[in-house]
PDB file of C-alpha atoms in Angstrom:
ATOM      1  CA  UNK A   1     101.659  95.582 107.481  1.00 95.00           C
ATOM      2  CA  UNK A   2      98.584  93.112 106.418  1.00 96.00           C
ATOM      3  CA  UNK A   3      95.787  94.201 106.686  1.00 96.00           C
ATOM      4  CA  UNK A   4      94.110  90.664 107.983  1.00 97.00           C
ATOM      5  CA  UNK A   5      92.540  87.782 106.375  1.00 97.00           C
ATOM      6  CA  UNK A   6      89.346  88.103 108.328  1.00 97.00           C
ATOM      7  CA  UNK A   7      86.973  89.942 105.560  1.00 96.00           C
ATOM      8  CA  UNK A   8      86.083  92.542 108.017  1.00 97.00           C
ATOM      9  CA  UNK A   9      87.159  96.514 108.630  1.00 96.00           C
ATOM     10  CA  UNK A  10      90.846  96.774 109.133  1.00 96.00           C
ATOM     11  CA  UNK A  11      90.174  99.265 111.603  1.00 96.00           C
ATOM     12  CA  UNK A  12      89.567  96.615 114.201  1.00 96.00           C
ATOM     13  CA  UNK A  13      93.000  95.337 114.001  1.00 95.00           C
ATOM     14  CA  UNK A  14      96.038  95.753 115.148  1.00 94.00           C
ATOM     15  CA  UNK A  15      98.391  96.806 114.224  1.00 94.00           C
ATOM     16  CA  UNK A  16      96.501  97.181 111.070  1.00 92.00           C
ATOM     17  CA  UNK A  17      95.065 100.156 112.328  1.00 91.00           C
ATOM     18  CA  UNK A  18      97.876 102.378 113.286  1.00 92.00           C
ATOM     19  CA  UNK A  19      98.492 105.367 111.713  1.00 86.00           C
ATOM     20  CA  UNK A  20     102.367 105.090 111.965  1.00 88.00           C
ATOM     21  CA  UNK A  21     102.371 101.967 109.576  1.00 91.00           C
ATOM     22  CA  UNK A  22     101.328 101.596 105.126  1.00 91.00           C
ATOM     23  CA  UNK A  23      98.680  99.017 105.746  1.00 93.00           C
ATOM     24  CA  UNK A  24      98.266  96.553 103.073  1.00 93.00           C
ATOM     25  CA  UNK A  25      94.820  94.876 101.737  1.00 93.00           C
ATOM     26  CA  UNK A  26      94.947  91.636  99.096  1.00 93.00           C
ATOM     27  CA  UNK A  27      94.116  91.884  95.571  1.00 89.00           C
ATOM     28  CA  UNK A  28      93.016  89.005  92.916  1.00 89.00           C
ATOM     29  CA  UNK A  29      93.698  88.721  89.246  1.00 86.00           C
ATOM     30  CA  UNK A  30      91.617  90.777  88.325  1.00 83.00           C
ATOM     31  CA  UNK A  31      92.656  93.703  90.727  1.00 82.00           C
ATOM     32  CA  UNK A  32      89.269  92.851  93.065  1.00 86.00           C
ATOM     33  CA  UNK A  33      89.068  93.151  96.566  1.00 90.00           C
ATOM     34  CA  UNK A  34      90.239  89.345  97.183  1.00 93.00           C
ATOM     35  CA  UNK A  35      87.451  87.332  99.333  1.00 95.00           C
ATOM     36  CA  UNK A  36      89.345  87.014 102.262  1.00 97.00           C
ATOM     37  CA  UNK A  37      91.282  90.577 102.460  1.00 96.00           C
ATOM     38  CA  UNK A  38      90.392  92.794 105.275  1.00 95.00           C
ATOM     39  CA  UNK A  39      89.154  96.531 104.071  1.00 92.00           C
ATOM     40  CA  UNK A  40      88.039  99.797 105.025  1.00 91.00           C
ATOM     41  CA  UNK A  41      89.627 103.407 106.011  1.00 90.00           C
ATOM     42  CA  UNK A  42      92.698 102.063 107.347  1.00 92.00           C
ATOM     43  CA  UNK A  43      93.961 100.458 104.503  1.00 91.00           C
ATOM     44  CA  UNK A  44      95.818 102.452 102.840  1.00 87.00           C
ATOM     45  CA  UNK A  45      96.974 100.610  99.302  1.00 87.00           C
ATOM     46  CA  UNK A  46      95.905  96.941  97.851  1.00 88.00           C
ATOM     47  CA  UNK A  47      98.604  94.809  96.314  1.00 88.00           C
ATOM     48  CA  UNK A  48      98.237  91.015  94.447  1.00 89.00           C
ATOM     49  CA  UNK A  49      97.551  88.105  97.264  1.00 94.00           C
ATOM     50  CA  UNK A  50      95.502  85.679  95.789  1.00 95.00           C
ATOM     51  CA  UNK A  51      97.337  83.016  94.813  1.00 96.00           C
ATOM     52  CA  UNK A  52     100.961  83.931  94.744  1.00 93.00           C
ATOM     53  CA  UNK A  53     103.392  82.005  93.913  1.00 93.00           C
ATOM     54  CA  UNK A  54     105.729  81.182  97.009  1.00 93.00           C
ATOM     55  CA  UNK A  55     108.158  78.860  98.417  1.00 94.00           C
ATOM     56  CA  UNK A  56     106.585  76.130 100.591  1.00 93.00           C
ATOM     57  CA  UNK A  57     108.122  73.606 103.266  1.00 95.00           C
ATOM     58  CA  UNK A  58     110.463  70.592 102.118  1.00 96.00           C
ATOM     59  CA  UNK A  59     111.189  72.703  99.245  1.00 96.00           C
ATOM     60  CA  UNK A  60     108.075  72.454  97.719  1.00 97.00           C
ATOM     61  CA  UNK A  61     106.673  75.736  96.120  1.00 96.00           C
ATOM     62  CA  UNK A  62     102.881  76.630  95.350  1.00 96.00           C
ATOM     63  CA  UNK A  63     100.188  79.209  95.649  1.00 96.00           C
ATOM     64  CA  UNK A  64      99.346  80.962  98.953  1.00 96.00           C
ATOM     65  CA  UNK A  65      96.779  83.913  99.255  1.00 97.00           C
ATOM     66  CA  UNK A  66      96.702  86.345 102.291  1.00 97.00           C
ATOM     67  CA  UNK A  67      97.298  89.663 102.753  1.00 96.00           C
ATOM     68  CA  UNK A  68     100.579  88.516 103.742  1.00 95.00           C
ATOM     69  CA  UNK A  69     101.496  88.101 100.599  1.00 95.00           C
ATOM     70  CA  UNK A  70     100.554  91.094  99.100  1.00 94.00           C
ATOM     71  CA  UNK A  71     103.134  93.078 101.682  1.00 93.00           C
ATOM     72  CA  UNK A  72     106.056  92.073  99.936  1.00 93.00           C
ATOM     73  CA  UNK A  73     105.209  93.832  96.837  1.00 89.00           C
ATOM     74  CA  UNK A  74     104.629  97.536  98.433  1.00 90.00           C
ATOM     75  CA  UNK A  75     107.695  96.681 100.854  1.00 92.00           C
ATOM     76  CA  UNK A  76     109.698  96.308  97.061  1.00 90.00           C
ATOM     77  CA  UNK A  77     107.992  99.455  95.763  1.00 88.00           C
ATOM     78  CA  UNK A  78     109.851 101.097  99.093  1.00 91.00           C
ATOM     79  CA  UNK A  79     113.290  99.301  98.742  1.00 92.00           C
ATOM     80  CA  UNK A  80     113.258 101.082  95.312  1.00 88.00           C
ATOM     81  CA  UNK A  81     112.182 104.019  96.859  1.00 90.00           C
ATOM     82  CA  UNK A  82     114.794 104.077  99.187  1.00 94.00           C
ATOM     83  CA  UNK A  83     117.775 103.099  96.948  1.00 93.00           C
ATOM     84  CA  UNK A  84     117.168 106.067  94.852  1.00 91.00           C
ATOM     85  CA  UNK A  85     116.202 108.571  98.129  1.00 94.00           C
ATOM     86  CA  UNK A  86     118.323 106.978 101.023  1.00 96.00           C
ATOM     87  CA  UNK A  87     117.106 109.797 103.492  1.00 97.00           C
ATOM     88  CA  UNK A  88     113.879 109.614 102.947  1.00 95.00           C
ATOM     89  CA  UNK A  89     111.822 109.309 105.981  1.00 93.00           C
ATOM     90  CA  UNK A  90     108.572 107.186 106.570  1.00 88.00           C
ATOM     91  CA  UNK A  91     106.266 110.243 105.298  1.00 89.00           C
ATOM     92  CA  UNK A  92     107.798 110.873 102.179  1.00 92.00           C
ATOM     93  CA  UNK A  93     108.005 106.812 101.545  1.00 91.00           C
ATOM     94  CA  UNK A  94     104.359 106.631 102.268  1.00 87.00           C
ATOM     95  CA  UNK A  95     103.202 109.733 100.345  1.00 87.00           C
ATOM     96  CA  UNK A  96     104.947 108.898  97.473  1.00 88.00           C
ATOM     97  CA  UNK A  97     103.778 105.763  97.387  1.00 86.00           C
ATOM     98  CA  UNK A  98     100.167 106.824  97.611  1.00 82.00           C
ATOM     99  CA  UNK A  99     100.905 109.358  94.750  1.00 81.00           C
ATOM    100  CA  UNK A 100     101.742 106.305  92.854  1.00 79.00           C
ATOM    101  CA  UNK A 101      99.516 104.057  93.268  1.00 77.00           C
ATOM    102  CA  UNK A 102      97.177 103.715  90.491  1.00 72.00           C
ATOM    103  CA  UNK A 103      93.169 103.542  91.104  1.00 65.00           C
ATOM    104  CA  UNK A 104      91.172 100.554  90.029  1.00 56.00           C
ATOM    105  CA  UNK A 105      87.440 100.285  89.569  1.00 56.00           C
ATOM    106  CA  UNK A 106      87.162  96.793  90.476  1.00 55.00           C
ATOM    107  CA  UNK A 107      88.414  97.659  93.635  1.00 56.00           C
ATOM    108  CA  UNK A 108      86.920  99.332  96.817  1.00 52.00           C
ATOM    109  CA  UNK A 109      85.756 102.430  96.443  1.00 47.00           C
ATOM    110  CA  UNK A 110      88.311 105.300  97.201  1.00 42.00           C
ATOM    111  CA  UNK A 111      91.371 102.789  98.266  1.00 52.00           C
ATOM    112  CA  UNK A 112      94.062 102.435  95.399  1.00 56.00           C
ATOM    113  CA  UNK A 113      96.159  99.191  93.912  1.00 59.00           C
ATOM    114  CA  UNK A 114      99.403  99.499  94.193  1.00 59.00           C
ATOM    115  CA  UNK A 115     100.490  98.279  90.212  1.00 57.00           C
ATOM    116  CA  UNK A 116     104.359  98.553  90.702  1.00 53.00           C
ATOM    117  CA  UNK A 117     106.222 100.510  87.874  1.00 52.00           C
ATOM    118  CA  UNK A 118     109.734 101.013  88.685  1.00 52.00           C
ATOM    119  CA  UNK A 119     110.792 104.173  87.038  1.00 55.00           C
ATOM    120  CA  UNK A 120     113.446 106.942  88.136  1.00 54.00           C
ATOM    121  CA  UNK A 121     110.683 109.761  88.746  1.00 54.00           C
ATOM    122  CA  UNK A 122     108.455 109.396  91.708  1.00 52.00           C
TER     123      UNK A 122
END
């Protein structure tokens, strides 16, 4: 889920700050916290949303940044997951997408970027 757009601890939202969901905070281009991304303990992985490029009304596309946005790249990371491990349940997903993820220093201290490399051995 997003972690929030509100530059505050994701902790204070919900359902950012459930334990039974992979909570999502926004990266830039440069793999920084974005300025707008909620942070903290409860989120568990960053992903790119700052300035992504999306579809837009009247068939329009442009950029949009929000954490939002950075969901759909760890919900891809676990659709490839899945197609290769079809019974896997939400704990395995979740672990081995934290066992993936790939630390950043430009990024909060102790919380990982999620820099998607689909490969056959998770």
């Amino acid at each position: 889920v997003a972690a929030g757009n509100a530059r505050q601890d994701a902790c204070g939202f919900w359902p950012a700050h459930s334990r039974s969901v992979i909570t999502v905070g926004a990266t830039d281009r440069y793999d920084r916290l974005s300025s707008f991304s909620n942070f903290g303990r409860c989120v568990d992985l960053y992903a790119p949303g700052t300035r992504v490029l999306s579809t837009l009304p009247r068939g329009r596309v442009g950029h949009i940044s929000g954490t939002s946005m950075a969901c759909p790249v760890v919900s891809g990371a676990v659709a490839v997951y899945l197609e290769a491990r079809p019974t896997a349940d939400a704990a395995e997903v979740r672990a081995a997408l934290l066992r993936n993820a790939v630390g950043q220093k430009n990024v909060v201290a102790a919380r990982r970027v999620l820099l998607v490399h689909v490969h056959d051995r998770w």
